[in-house]
Coordinates of C-alpha atoms in Angstrom, one line a residue:
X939 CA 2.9 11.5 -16.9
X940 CA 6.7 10.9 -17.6
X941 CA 8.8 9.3 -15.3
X942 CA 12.5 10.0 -14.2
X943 CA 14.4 8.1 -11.5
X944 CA 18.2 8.5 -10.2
X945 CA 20.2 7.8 -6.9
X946 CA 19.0 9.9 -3.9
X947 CA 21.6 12.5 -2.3
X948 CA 20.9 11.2 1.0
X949 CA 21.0 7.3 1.1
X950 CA 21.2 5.1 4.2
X951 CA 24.8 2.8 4.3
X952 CA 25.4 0.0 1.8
X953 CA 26.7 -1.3 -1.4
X954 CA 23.1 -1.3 -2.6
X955 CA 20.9 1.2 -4.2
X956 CA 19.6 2.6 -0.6
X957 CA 17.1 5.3 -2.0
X958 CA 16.0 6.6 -5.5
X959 CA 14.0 9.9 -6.0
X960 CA 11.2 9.4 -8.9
X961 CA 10.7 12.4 -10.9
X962 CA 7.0 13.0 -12.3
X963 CA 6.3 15.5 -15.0
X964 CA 2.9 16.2 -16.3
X965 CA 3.4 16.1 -20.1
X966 CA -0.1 17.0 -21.0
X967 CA -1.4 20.4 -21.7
X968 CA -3.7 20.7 -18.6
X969 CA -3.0 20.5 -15.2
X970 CA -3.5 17.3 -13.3
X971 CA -3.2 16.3 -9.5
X972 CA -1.2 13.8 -8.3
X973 CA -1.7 12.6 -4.5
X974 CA -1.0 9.6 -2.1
X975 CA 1.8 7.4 -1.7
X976 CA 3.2 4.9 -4.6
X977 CA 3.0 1.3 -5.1
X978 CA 6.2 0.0 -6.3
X979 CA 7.7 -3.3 -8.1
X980 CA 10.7 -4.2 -9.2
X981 CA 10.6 -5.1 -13.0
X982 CA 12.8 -7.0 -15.3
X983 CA 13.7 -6.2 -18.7
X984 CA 10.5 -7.3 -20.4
X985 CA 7.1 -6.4 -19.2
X986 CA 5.2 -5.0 -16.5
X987 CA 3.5 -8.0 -15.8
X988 CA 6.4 -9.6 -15.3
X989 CA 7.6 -7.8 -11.9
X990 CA 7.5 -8.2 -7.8
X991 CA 5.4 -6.5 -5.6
X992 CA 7.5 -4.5 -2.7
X993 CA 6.1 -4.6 0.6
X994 CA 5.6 -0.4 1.1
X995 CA 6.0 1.9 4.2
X996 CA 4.3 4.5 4.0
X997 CA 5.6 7.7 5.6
X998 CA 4.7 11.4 5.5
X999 CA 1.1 12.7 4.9
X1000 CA -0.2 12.5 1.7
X1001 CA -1.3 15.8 0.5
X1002 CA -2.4 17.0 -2.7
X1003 CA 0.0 18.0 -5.6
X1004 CA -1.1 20.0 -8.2
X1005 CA 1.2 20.0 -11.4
X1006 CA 0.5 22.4 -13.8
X1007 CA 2.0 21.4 -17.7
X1008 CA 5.5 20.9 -17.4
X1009 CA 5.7 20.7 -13.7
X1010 CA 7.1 18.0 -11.6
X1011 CA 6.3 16.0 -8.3
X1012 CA 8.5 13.8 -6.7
X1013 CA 8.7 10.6 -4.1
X1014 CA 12.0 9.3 -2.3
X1015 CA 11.9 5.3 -2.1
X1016 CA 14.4 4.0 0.9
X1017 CA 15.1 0.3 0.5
X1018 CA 16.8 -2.5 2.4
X1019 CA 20.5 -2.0 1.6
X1020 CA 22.2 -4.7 -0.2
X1021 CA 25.8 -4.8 2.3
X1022 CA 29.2 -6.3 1.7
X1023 CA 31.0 -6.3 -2.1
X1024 CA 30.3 -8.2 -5.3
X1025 CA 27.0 -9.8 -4.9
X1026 CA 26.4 -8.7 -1.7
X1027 CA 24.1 -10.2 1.0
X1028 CA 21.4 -9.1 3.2
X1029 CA 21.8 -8.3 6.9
X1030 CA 18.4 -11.0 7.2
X1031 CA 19.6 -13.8 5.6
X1032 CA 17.8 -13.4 2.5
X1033 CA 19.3 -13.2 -1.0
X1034 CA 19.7 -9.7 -2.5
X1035 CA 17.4 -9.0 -5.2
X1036 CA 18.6 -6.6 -8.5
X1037 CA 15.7 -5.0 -10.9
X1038 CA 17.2 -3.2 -13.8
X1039 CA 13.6 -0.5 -13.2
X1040 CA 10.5 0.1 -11.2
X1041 CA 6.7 -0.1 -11.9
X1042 CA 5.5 2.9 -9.9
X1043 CA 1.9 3.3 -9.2
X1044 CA -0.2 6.5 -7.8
X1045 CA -3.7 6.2 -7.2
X1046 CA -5.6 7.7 -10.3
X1047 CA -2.4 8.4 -11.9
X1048 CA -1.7 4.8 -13.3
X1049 CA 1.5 2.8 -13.1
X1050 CA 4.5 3.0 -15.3
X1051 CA 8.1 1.6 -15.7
X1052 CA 10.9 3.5 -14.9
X1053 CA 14.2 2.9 -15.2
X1054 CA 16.9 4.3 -13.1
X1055 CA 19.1 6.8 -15.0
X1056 CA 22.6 6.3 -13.0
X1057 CA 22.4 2.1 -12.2
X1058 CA 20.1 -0.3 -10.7
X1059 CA 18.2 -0.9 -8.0
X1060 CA 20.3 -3.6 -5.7
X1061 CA 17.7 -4.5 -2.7
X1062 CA 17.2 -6.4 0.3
X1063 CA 13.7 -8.3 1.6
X1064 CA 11.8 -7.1 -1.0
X1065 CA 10.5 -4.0 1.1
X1066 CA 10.7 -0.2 0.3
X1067 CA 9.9 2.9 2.2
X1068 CA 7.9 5.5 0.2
X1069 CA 7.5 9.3 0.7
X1070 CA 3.9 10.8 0.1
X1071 CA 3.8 12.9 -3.6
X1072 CA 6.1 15.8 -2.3
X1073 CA 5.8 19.1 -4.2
X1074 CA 9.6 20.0 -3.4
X1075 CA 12.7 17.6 -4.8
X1076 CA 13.6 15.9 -1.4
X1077 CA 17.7 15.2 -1.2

């Protein structure tokens, strides 16, 4: 699987990130399925290991996806928005949080790192809400 993430079309109000679309391709010559809804971390620079767990809402039924070689799949991730300029601040008190990429898991798919191709992802409360694998690129 290959990984691509960018800035959602459709993201709620903010200075922050607000939502990301993640892009799954299946690089290998056979056809796999991919299905459920993702875990997700933010990560820093480093490692994997090295990342925090985001709390995740699950919405939309998960439904099975599957990718023949060279097709895609996608999820949209909604976070907390980050408001205000510069830093920014967090409509609960709490102090913004900034990951320069993700650690996105699917059940039997694995998890991998991705970073975000246009930025990076500026959050609040360390929470996300996560589409079900979606067979058509959501906005």
């Amino acid at each position: 699987m290959k990984l691509r993430a960018y800035q959602a079309a459709r993201r709620p109000a903010g200075t922050g990130t607000g939502a990301v679309v993640v892009e799954f391709t299946n690089v290998s010559k056979q056809p796999c399925i991919v299905r459920g809804h993702p875990s997700v971390a933010g990560a820093g620079n480093e490692s994997t290991q090295r990342s925090t767990a985001l709390k995740v809402t699950r919405t939309g039924s998960p439904s099975t996806v599957r990718l023949a070689p060279r097709a895609r799949a996608w999820v949209k991730l909604t976070f907390v928005q980050v408001q205000g300029e510069g830093p920014g601040y967090c409509l609960s008190g709490a102090k913004p949080s900034v990951y320069p990429a993700l650690v996105i898991g699917l059940p039997r798919s694995g998890t991998h790192r991705v970073a975000l191709t246009d930025g990076r992802i500026a959050e609040c409360d360390n929470k996300v809400t996560a589409t079900a694998v979606l067979a058509v690129k959501p906005s």
